[in-house]
Coordinates of C-alpha atoms in Angstrom, one line a residue:
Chain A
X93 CA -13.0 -8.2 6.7
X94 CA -11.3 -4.9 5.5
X95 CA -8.1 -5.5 6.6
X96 CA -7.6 -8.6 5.3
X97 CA -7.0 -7.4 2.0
X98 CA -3.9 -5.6 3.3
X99 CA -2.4 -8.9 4.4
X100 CA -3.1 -10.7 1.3
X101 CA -1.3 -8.0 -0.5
X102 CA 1.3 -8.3 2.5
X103 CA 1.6 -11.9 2.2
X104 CA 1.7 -11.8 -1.8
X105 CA 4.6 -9.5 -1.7
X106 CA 6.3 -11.1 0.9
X107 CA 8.6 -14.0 -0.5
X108 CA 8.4 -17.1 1.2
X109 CA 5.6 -16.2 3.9
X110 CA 3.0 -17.5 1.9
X111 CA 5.0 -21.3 2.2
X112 CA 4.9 -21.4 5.9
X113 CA 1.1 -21.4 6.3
X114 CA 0.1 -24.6 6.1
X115 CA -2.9 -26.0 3.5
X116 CA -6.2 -24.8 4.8
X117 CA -8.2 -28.1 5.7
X118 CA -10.8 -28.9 3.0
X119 CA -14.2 -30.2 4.6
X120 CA -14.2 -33.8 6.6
X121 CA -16.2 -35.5 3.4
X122 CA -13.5 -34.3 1.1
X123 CA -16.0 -32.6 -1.1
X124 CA -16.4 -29.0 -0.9
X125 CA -13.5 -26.4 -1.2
X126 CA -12.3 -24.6 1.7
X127 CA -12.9 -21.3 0.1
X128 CA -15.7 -19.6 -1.7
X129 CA -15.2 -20.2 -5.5
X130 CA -18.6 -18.4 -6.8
X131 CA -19.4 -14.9 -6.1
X132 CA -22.9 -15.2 -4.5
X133 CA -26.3 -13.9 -6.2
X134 CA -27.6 -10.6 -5.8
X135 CA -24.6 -9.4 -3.2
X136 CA -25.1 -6.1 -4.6
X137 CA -28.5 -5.3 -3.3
X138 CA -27.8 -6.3 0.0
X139 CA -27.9 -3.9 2.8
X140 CA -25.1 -1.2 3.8
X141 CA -23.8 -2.4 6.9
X142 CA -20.7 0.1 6.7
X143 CA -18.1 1.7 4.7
X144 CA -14.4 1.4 5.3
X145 CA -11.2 3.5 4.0
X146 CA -7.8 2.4 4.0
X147 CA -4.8 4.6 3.6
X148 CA -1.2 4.0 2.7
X149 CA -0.3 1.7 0.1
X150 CA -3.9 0.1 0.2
X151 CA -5.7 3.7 -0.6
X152 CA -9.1 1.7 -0.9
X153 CA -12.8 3.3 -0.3
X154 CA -15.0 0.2 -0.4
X155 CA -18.4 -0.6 1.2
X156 CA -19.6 -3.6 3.3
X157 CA -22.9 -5.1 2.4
X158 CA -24.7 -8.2 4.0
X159 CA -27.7 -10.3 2.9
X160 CA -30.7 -10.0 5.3
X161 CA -29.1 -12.9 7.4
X162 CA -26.2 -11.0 8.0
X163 CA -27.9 -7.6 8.5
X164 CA -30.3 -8.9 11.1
X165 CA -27.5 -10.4 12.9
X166 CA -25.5 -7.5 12.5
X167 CA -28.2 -5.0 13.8
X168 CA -29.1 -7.5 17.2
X169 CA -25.9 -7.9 17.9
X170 CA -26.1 -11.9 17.2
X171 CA -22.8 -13.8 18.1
X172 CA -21.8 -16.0 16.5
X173 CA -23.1 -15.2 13.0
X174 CA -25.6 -17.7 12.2
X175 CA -25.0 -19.9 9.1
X176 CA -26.3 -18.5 6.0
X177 CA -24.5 -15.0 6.7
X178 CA -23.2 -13.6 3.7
X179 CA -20.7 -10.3 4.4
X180 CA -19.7 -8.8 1.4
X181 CA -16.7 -6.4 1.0
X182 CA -16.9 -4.1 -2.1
X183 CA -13.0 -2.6 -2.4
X184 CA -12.4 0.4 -5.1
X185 CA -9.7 2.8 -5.3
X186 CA -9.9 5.4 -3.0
X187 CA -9.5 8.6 -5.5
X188 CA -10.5 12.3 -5.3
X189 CA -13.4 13.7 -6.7
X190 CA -12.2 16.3 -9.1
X191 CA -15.7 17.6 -9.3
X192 CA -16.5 18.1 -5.7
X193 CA -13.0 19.3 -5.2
X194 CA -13.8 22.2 -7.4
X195 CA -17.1 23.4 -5.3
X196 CA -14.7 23.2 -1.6
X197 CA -11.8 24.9 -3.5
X198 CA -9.5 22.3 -2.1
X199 CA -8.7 18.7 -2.6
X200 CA -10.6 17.4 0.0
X201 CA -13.4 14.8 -1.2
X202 CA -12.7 11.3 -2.3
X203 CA -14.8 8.7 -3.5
X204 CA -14.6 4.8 -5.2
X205 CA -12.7 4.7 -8.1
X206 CA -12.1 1.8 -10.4
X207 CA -13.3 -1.5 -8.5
X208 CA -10.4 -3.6 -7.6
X209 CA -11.7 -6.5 -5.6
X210 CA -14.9 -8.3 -3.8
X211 CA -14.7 -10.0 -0.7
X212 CA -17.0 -12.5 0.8
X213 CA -16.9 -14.6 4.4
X214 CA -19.9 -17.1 3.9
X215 CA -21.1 -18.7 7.4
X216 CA -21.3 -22.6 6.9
X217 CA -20.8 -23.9 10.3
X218 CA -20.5 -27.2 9.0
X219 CA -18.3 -26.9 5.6
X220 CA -16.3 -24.4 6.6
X221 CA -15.9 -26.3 10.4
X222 CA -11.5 -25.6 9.7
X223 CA -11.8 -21.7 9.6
X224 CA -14.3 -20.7 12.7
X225 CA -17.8 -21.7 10.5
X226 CA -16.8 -18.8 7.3
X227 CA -15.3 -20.0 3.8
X228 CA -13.7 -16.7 2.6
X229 CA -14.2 -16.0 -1.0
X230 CA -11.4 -12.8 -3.3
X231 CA -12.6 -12.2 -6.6
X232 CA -10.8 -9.3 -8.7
X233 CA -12.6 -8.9 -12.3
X234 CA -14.6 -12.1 -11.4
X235 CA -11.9 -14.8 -10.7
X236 CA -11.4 -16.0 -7.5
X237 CA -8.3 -15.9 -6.0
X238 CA -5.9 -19.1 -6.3
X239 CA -5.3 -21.2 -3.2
X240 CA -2.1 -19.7 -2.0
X241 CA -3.1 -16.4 -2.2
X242 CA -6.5 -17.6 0.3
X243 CA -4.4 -19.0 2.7
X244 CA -4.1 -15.7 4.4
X245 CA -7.9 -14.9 5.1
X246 CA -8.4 -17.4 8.1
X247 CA -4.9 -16.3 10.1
X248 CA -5.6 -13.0 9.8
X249 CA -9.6 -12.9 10.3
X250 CA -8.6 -15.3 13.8
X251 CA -7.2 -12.3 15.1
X252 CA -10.6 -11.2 15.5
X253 CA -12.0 -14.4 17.0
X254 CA -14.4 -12.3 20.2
X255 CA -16.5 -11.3 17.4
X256 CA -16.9 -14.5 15.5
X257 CA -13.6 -13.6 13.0
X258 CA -15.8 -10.5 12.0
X259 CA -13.9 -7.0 11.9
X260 CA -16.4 -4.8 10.2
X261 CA -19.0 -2.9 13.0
X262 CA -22.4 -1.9 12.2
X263 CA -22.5 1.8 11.5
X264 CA -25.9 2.5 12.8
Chain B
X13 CA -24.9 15.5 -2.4
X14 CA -22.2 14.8 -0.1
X15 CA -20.6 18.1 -0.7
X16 CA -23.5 20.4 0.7
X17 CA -22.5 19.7 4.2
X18 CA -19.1 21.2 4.0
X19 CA -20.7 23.8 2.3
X20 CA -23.7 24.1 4.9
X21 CA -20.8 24.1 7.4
X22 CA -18.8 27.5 5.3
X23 CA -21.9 29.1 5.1
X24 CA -23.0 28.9 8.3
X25 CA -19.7 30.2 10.0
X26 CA -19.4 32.9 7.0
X27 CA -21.0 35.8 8.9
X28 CA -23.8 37.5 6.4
X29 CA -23.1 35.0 3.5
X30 CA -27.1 33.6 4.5
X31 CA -28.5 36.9 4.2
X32 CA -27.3 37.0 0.6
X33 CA -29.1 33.9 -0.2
X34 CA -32.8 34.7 -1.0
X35 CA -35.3 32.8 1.0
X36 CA -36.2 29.6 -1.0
X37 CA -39.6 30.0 -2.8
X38 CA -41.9 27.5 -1.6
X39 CA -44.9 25.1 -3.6
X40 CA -46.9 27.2 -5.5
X41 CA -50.0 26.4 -3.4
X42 CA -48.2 27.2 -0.3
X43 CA -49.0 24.2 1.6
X44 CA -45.7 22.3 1.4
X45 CA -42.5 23.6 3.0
X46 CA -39.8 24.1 0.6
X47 CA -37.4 21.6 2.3
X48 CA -38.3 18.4 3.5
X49 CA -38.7 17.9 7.2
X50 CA -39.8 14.7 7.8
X51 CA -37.1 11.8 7.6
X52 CA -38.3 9.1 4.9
X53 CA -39.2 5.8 6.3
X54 CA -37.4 2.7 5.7
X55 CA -34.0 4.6 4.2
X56 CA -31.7 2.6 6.3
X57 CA -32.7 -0.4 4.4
X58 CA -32.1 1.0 1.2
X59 CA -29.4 -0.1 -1.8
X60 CA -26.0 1.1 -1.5
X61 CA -25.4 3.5 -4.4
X62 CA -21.5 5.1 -3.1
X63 CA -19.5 5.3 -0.2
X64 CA -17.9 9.0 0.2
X65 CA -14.7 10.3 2.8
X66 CA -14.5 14.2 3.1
X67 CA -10.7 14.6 4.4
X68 CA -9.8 18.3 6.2
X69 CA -12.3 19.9 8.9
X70 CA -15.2 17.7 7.9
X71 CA -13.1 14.5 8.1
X72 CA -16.5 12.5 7.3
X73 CA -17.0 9.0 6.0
X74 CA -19.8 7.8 5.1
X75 CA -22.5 6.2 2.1
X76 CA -24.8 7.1 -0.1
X77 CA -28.1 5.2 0.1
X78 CA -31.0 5.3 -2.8
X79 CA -34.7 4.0 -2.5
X80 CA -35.6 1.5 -5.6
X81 CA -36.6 4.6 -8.0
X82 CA -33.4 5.8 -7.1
X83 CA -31.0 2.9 -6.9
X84 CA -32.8 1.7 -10.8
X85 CA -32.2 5.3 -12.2
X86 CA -28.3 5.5 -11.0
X87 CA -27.7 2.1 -12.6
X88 CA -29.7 3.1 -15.9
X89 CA -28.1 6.4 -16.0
X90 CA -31.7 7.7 -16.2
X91 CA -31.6 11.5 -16.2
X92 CA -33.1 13.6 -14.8
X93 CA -34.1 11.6 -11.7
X94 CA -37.9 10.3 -11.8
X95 CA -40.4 11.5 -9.0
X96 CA -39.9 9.5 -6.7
X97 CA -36.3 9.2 -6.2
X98 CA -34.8 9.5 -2.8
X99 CA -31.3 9.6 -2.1
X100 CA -30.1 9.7 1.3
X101 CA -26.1 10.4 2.8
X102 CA -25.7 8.9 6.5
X103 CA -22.3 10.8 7.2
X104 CA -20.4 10.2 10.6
X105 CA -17.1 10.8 12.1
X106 CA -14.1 9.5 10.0
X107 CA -12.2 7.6 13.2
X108 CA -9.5 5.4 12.8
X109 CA -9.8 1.8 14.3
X110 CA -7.5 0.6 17.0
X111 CA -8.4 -3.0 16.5
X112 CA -8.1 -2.7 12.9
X113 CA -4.4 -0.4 13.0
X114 CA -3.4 -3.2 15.6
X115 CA -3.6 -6.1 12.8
X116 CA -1.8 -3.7 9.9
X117 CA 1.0 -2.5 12.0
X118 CA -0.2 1.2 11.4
X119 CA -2.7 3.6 11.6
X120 CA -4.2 3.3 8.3
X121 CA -7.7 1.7 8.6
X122 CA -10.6 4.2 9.1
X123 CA -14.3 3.3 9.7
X124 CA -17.4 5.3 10.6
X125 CA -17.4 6.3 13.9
X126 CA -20.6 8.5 16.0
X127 CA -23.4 9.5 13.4
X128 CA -23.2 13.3 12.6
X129 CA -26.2 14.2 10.3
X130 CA -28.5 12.6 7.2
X131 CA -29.2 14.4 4.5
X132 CA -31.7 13.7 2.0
X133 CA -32.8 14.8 -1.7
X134 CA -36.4 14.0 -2.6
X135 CA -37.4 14.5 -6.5
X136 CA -40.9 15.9 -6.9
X137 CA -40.9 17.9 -9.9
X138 CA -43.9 19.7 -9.0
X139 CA -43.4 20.0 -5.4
X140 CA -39.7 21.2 -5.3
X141 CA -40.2 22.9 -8.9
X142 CA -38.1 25.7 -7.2
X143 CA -35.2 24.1 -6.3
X144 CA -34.8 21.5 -9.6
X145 CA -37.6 19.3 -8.8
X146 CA -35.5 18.3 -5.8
X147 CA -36.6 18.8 -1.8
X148 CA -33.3 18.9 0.5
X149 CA -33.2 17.7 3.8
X150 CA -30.6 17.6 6.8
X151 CA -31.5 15.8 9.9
X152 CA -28.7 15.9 12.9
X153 CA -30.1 13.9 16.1
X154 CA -33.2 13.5 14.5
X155 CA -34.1 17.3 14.2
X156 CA -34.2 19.0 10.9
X157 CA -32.3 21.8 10.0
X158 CA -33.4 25.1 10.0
X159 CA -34.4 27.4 7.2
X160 CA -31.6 29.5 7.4
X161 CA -29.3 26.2 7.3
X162 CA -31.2 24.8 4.8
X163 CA -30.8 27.4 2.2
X164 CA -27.1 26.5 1.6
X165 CA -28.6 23.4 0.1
X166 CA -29.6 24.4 -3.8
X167 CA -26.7 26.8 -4.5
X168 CA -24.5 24.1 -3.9
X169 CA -26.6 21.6 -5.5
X170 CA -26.7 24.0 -8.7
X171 CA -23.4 23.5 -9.6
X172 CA -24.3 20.0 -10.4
X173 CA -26.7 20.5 -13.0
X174 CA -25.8 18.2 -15.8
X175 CA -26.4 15.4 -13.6
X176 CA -29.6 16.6 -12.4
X177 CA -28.2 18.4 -9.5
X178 CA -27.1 15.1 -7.8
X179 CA -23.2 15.0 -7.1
X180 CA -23.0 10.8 -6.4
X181 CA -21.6 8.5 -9.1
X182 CA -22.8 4.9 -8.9
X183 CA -20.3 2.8 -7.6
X184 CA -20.1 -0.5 -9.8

């Protein structure tokens, strides 16, 4: 889940990457989208299933939540994921903490800065058959990321296929 | 609240810096410890108020929990704290992850790894009057700290006292 946004940022930067991955199937009855176009209800009361830094050019201290399907699946171990699974990813800037700094007397503390994206993988075994059962959703200040920029989510998250296309562990 | 544990960590390996520290005054009936000792039911459950990375020797990463009193009062800005508020910080080894690093190229991903302590604040303003209204506690393997250890706790918290003693920003 976490890593993906490091590829999207990879593949957005990357000219002409993004036109060798072919469309991302739509479901059979041509209906529903093939990614997750709404941010889900409530997502921010879910449970704290872990939290999850990236350095580098990322520099991102985010959160993941799920919903109570997702946290009980998480916390037994359940594999696959069983539809109605909601994972959220909450990313922020990853910036010091000029207050805290000044009680260790060194720059040592960092915390969430300004939000700069939310990340969802919805379990829909059925409408999102194409990429392993999840529809992926990006939102940065509420608007979901275009098509092209999606296309990246199910390559990457396959990479992690033994745990259903899941990265993030439970921290206990 | 995050930052008491690298303090916890200075004062306990500062030789004579605890015998400086007065021992904390307990309730005024003298029933109720001065720290709390008993971990609060149901915390792992609770709303995710901030995720937190200490760099350096702590090299911690971790998240800031709140019960509902506490989660409704960081959103409202509500200061001071109401009773009631409970504000835990599950802290645990800052590791980096192979499979993650594996995907990116580099090592640049970093997730919780083993469980190193939990620390609570508990607001009862008559209780805690001593210490701001606010019992500390520190649980490592499910044992709490000492008295000794847990003195460290409201020095540190002091510094914090225009935000009710509490160190945690709300994470949008």
């Amino acid at each position: 889940m976490r890593r993906i946004i490091f590829l999207l940022i990879a593949v957005a930067t990357t000219a002409g990457l993004v036109a060798l991955v072919g469309p991302a199937p739509g479901h059979a009855d041509g209906q529903s989208a093939p990614y997750v176009t709404d941010i889900p209800n409530g997502y921010r009361d879910w449970r704290w299933i872990s939290s999850a830094h990236e350095a580098g050019n990322l520099n991102s201290l985010g959160a993941v939540l799920g919903n109570d399907v997702a946290s009980k699946a998480f916390r037994a171990g359940t594999l696959p994921f069983p539809d109605g699974t909601i994972i959220a990813a909450l990313h922020y800037k990853n910036v010091p903490s000029d207050e805290n700094n000044k009680v260790f007397g060194q720059a040592q503390s960092f915390v969430p800065g300004a939000p700069t994206n939310i990340q969802f993988m919805v379990k829909d075994s059925a409408k999102y058959a194409a990429t392993g059962g999840w529809g992926f959703g990006h939102f940065a200040d509420g608007k979901p990321g275009d098509a092209a920029f999606m296309k990246s989510c199910f390559p990457c998250h396959e990479q992690a296929k033994g745990s259903d296309f899941v990265f993030t562990r439970y921290a206990p």
